[in-house]
Coordinates of C-alpha atoms and ligand atoms in Angstrom, one line a residue:
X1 CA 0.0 0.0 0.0
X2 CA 1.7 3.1 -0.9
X3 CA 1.4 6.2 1.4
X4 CA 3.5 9.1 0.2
X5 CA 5.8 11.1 2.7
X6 CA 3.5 13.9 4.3
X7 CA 4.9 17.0 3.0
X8 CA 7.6 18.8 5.0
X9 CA 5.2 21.6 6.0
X10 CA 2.6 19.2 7.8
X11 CA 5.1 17.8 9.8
X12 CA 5.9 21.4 11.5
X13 CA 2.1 22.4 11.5
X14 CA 1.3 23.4 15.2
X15 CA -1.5 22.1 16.7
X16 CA -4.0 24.9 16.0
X17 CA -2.7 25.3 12.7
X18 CA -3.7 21.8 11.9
X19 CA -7.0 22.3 13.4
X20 CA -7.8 25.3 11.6
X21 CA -7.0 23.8 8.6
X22 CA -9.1 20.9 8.8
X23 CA -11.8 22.9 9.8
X24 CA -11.8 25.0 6.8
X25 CA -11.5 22.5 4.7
X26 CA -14.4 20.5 6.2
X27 CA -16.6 24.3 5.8
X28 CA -15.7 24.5 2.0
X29 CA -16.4 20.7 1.2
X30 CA -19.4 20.6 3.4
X31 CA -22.3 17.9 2.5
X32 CA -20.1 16.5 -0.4
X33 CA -17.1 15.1 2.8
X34 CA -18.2 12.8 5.4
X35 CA -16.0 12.1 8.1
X36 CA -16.3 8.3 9.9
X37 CA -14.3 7.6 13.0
X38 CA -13.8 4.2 14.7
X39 CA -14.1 4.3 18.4
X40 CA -9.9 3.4 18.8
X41 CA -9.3 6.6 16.9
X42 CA -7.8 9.1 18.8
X43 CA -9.5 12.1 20.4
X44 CA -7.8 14.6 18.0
X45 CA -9.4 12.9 15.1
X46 CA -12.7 12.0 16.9
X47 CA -13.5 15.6 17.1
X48 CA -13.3 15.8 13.6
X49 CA -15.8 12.9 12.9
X50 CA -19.3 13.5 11.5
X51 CA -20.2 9.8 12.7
X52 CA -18.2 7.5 15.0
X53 CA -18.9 4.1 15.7
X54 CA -18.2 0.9 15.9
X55 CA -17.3 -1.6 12.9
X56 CA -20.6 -2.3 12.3
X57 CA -22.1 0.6 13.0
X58 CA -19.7 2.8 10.5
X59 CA -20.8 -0.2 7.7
X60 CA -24.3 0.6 7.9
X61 CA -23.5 4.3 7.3
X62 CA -21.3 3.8 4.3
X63 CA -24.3 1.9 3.1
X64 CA -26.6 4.7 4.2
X65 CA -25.1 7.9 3.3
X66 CA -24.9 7.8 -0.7
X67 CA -25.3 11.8 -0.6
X68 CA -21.5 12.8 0.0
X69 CA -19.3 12.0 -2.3
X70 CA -16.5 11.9 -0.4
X71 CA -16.0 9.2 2.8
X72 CA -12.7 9.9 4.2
X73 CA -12.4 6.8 6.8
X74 CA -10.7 7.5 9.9
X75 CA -10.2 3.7 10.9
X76 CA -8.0 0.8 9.0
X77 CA -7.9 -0.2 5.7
X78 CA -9.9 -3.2 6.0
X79 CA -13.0 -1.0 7.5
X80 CA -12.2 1.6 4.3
X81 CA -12.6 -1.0 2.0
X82 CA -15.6 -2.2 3.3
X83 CA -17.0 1.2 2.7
X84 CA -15.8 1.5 -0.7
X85 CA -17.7 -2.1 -1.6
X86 CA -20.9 -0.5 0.3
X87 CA -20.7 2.7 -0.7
X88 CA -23.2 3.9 -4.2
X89 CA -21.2 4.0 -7.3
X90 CA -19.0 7.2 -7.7
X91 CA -18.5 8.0 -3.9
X92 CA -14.9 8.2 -3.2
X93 CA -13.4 6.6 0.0
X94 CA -10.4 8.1 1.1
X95 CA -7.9 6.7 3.8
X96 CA -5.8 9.4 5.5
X97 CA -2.8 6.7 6.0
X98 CA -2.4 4.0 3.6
X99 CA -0.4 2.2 5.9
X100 CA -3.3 2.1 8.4
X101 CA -3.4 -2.0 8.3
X102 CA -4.7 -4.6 10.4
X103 CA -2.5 -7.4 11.9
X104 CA -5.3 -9.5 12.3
X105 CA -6.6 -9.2 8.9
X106 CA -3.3 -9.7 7.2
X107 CA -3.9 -13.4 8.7
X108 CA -6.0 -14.9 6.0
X109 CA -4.6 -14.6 2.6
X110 CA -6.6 -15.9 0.3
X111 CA -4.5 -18.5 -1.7
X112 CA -4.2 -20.2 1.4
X113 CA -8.3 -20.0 2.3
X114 CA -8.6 -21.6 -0.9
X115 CA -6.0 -24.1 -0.2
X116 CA -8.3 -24.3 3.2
X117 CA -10.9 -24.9 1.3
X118 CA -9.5 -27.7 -1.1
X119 CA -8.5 -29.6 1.9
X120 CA -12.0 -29.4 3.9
X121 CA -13.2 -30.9 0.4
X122 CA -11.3 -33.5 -0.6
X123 CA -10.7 -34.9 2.8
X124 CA -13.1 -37.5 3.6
X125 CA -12.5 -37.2 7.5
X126 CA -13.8 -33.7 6.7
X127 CA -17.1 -35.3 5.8
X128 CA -18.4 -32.1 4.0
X129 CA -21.9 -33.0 1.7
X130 CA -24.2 -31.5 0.4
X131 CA -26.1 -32.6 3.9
X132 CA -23.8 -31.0 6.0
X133 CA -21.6 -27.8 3.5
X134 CA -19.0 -26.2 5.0
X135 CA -19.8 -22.4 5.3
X136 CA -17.2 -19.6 5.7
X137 CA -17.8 -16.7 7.7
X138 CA -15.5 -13.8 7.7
X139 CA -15.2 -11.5 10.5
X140 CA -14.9 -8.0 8.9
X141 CA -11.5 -7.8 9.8
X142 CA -10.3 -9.5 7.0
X143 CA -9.3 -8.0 3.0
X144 CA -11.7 -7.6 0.5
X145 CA -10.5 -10.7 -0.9
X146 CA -11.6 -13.2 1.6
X147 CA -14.8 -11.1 1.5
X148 CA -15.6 -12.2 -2.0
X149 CA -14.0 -15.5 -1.3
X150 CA -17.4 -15.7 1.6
X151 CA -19.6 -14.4 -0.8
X152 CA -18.6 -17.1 -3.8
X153 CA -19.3 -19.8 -1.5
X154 CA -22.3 -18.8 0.1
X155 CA -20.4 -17.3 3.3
X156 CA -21.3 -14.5 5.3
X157 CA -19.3 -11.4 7.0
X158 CA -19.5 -10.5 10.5
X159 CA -18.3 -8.1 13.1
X160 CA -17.7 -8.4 16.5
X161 CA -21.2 -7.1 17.3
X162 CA -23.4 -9.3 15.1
X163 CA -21.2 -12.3 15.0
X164 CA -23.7 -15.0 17.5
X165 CA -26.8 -14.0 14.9
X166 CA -24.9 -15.1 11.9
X167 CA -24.1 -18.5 13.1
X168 CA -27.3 -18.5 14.8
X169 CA -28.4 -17.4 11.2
X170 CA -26.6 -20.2 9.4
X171 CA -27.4 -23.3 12.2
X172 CA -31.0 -22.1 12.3
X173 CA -31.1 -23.1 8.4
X174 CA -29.0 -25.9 8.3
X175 CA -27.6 -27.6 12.1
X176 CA -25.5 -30.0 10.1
X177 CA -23.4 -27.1 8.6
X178 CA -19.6 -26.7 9.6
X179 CA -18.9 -23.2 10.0
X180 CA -15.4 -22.1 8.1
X181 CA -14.5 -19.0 10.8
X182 CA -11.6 -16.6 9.7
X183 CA -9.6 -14.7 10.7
X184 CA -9.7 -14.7 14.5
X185 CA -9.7 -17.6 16.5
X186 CA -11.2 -15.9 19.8
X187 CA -14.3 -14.2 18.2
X188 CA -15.2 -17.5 16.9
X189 CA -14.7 -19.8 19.8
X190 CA -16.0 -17.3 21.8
X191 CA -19.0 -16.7 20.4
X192 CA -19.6 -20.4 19.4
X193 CA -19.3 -21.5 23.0
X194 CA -21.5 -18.9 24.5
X195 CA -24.0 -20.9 21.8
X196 CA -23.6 -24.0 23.6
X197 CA -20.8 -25.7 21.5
X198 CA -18.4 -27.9 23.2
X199 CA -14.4 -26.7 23.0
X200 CA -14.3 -30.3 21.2
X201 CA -16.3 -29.9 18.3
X202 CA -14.0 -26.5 17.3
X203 CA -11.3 -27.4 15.3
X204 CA -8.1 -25.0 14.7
X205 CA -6.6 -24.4 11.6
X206 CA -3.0 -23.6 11.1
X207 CA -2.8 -22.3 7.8
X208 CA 1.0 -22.8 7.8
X209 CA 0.8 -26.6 8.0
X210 CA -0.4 -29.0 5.3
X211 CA -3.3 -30.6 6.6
X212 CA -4.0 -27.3 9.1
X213 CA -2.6 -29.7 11.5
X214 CA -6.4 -31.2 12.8
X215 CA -6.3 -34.9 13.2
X216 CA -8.6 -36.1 10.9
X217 CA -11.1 -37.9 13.7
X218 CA -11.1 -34.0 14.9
X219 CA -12.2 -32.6 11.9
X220 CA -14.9 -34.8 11.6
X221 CA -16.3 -33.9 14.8
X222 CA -16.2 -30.6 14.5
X223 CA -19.0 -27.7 14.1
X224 CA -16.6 -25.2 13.5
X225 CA -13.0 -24.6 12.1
X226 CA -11.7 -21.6 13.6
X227 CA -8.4 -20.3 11.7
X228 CA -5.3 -19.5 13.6
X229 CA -5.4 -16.1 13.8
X230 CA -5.6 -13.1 16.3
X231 CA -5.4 -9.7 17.9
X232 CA -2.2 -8.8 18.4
X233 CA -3.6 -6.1 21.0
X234 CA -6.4 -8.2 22.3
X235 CA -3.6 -11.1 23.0
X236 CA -2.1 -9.1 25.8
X237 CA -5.1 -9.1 28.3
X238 CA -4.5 -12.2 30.7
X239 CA -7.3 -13.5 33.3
X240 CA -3.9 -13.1 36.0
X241 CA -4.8 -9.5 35.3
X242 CA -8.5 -10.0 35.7
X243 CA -7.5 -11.5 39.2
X244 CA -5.5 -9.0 40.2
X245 CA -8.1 -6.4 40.1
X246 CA -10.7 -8.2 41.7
X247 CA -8.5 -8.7 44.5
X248 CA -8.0 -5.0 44.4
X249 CA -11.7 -4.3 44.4
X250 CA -14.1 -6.9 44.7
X251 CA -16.4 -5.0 43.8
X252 CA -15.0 -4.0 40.4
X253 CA -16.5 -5.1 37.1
X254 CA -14.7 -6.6 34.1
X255 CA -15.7 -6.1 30.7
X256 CA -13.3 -6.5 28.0
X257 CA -13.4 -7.2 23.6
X258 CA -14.4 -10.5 22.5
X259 CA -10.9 -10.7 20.6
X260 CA -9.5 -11.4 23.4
X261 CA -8.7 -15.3 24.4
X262 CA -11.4 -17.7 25.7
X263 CA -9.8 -18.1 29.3
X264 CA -10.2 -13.9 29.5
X265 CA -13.4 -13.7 28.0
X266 CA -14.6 -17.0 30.4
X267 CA -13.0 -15.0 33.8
X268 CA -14.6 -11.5 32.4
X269 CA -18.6 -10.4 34.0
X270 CA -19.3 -9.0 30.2
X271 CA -17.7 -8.8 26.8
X272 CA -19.1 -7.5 23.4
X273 CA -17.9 -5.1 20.7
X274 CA -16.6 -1.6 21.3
X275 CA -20.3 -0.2 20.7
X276 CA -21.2 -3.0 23.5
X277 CA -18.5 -1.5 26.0
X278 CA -19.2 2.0 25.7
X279 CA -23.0 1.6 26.2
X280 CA -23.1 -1.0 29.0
X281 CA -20.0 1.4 31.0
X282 CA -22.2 4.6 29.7
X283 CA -25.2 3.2 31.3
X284 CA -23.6 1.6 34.7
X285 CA -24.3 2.7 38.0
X286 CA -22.5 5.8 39.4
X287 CA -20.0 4.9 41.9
X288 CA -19.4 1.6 40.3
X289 CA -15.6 0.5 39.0
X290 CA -14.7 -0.7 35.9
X291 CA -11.8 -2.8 34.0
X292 CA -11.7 -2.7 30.5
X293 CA -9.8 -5.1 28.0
X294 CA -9.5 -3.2 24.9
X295 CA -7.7 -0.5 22.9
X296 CA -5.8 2.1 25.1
X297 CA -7.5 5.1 23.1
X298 CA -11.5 4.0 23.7
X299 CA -10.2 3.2 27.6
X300 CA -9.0 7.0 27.8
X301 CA -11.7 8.6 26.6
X302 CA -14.4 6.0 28.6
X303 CA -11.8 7.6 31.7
X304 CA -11.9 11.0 31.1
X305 CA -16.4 11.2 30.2
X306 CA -17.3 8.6 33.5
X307 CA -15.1 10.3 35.6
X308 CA -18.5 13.6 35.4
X309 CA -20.8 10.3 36.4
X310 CA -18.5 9.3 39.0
X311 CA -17.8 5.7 37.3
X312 CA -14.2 4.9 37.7
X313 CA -12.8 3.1 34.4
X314 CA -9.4 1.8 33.6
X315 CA -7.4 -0.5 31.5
X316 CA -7.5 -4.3 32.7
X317 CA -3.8 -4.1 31.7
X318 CA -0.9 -1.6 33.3
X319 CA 0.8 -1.5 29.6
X320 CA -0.4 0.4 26.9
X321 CA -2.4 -1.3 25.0
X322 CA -2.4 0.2 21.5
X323 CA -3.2 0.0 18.5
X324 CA -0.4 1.2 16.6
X325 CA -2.2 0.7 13.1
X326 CA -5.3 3.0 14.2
X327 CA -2.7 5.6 15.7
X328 CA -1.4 5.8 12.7
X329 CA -4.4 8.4 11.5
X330 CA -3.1 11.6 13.0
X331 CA -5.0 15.0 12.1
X332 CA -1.3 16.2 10.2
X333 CA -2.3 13.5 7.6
X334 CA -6.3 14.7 7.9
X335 CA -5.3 17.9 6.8
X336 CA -3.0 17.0 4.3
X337 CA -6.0 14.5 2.8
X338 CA -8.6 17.0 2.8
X339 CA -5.8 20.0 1.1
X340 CA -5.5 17.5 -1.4
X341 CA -9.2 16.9 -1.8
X342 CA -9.8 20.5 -2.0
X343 CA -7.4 21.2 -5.1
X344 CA -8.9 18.1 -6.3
X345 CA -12.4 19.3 -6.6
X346 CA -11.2 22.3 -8.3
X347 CA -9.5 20.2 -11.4
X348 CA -10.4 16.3 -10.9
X349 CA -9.2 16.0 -14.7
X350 CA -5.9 17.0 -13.8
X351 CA -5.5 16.3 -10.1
X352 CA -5.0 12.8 -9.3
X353 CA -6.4 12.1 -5.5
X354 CA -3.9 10.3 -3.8
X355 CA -5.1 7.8 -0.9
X356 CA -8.1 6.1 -2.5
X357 CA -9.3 2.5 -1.3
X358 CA -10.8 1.0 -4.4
X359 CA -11.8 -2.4 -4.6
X360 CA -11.2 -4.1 -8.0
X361 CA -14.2 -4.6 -9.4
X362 CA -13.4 -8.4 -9.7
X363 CA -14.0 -8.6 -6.3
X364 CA -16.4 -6.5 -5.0
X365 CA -19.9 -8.3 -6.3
X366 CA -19.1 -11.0 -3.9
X367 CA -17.6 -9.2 -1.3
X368 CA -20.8 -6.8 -1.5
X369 CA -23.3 -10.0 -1.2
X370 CA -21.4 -11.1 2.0
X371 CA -21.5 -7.6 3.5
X372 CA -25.0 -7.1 2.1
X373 CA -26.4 -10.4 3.8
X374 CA -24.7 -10.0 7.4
X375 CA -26.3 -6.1 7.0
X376 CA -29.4 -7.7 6.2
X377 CA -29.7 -10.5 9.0
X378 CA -29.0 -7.6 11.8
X379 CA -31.6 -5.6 10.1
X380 CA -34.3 -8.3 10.8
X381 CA -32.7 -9.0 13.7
X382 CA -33.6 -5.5 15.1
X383 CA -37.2 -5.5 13.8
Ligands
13P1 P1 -15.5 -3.5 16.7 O1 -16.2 -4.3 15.7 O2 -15.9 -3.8 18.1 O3 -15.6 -2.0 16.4 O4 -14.0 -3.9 16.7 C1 -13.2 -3.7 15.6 C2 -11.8 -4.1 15.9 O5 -10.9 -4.0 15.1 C3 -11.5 -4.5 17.3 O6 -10.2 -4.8 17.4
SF4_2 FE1 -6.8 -5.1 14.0 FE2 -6.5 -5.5 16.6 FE3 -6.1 -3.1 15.6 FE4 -8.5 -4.1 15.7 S1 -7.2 -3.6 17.5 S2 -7.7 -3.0 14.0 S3 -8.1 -6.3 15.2 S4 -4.9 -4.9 15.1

């Protein structure tokens, strides 16, 4: 992903001068930008957002918002494409840093789902019929690619929020199915426990091993094949840590990300998606204590807006727990985006807007129907 060098001048901007900047530009573009922040975004670029939210939450509005026709995404690239594939045709999503990534995502590549795919197949321990078809479901952390790969197959995408309704979703229809989960382990075994499946019938596939190194007798067994994949920010929450604060304060309550491991989520009183978090901690009791197992940034700012309620809140872990991808969106490269945006709309036939997420078009039918039915499913589900 190419990001060029932010010019020289953004780098010396002061902090007011940056603000201004992206202000101005945000007045002169006004309905045509919109502005979507994730909740691990920083506060300097939250203040800038027109809608924050969580991964879900910021789909359904790229879906929604087909009047701008600019979506500069304020989030990773994997929530940026997913916007571009939802967006109407000619909106332009923009990423402020191209290098904005996702660990996780970068997890699943898609030669070797399809070698995945191949094996579950051909293998006969893998049992897979017509009787009992092996669906994939792809978190939404995952590239476009294994998006379409979900959607050629009859696979579904998911997010952190709505993941339980789409198995629930694809079990209803069929119990015999086996469940393809990618890219994170935890989400999947997490949320496929909490539906009354035993750790046994889970299988875990290595993608850098042959056979995904699952014993054939296991694989036949299983409801679900979770691939080997995680959060390298979720990883770092323990249950020792979840210990030590309760023997700090009874009294305290635990609620952390379901991408972190089973044996945290198991020890934790409630876990759920970063919309989950802010509005179970926004609607707690004041005087109440809470530990929170997710990124540093939505920790902060959950600190610093209790603290008027009188709701204590803190990290579950002492170290920083960052997100170094999301931090990479700083509001020097905002303003440097939007500049560019705005001597864009002056000449686009002779101004070529650097940081756009396009998905080839190859891909994005697919990807779109996978999106399009997981968006669908929590719409009924909400009825
Ligand atoms: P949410 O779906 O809860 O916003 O989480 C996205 C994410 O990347 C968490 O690490
Ligand atoms: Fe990816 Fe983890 Fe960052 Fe979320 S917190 S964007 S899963 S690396």
């Amino acid at each position: 992903m190419y990001q060029p060098p932010l010019p020289e001048k953004y780098r010396h901007l002061s902090e007011s001068e940056v603000f201004e900047r992206i202000t101005q530009a945000r007045d002169t573009l006004g309905r045509r930008l919109i502005i979507l922040g994730h909740h691990y975004q920083r506060d300097a670029i939250i203040q800038f957002a027109d809608f924050t939210g969580d991964s879900l939450k910021l789909s359904q509005i790229a879906a929604e918002q087909s009047q701008a026709e600019f979506i500069v995404f304020c989030g990773v690239h994997f929530m940026a494409e997913s916007a571009d594939i939802l967006s109407a045709p000619g909106q332009i999503v923009l990423l402020p840093d191209m290098t904005a990534g996702c660990s996780m995502a970068d997890m699943a590549e898609i030669d070797q789902v399809e070698k995945c795919r191949r094996y579950l197949q051909q293998n006969p321990a893998g049992n897979m019929t017509d009787i009992n078809p092996f669906i994939p479901v792809c978190y939404v952390n995952s590239a476009a690619a294994i998006k379409a790969f979900c959607g050629r197959h009859n696979g579904i995408c998911c997010t952190s929020s709505n993941c339980r309704d789409i198995f629930e979703y694809i079990w209803n229809r069929n119990p015999e199915a086996v469940i393809l989960f990618m890219p994170d382990e935890h989400l999947g075994r997490n949320t496929a426990y909490d539906m009354g499946i035993k750790l046994q019938h889970m299988s875990l596939w290595d993608p850098d091993a042959p056979d995904g190194n699952i014993p054939p007798d296991q694989l036949g067994q299983s409801r679900i094949i979770l691939w080997k994949g995680f959060c390298s920010v979720h990883q770092e929450f323990t249950p020792e840590q979840i210990h030590r604060a309760r023997e700090e304060n009874p009294e305290v309550n635990v609620i952390v990300h379901p991408e972190c491991c089973f044996e945290v989520v198991r020890e934790a009183d409630y876990s759920g998606s970063t919309a989950t978090i802010i509005n179970t901690i926004h609607n707690a009791e004041p005087g109440s204590s809470w530990v929170v197992g997710t990124e540093m940034n939505l920790v902060k700012r959950l600190t610093a807006e209790m603290a008027q309620k009188n709701i204590r809140v803190r990290s579950l872990s002492d170290c920083p727990c960052l997100c170094e991808t999301m931090y990479r969106i700083d509001p020097a490269h905002l303003a440097w985006l939007l500049d560019e945006l705005l001597l864009y709309i002056k000449a686009p036939d002779r101004v070529k807007l650097p940081n756009r997420i396009t998905v080839p078009e190859t891909l994005k039918q697919d990807a779109l129907k996978a999106l399009e039915t997981m968006l669908d499913i929590t719409a009924a589900k909400v009825k």
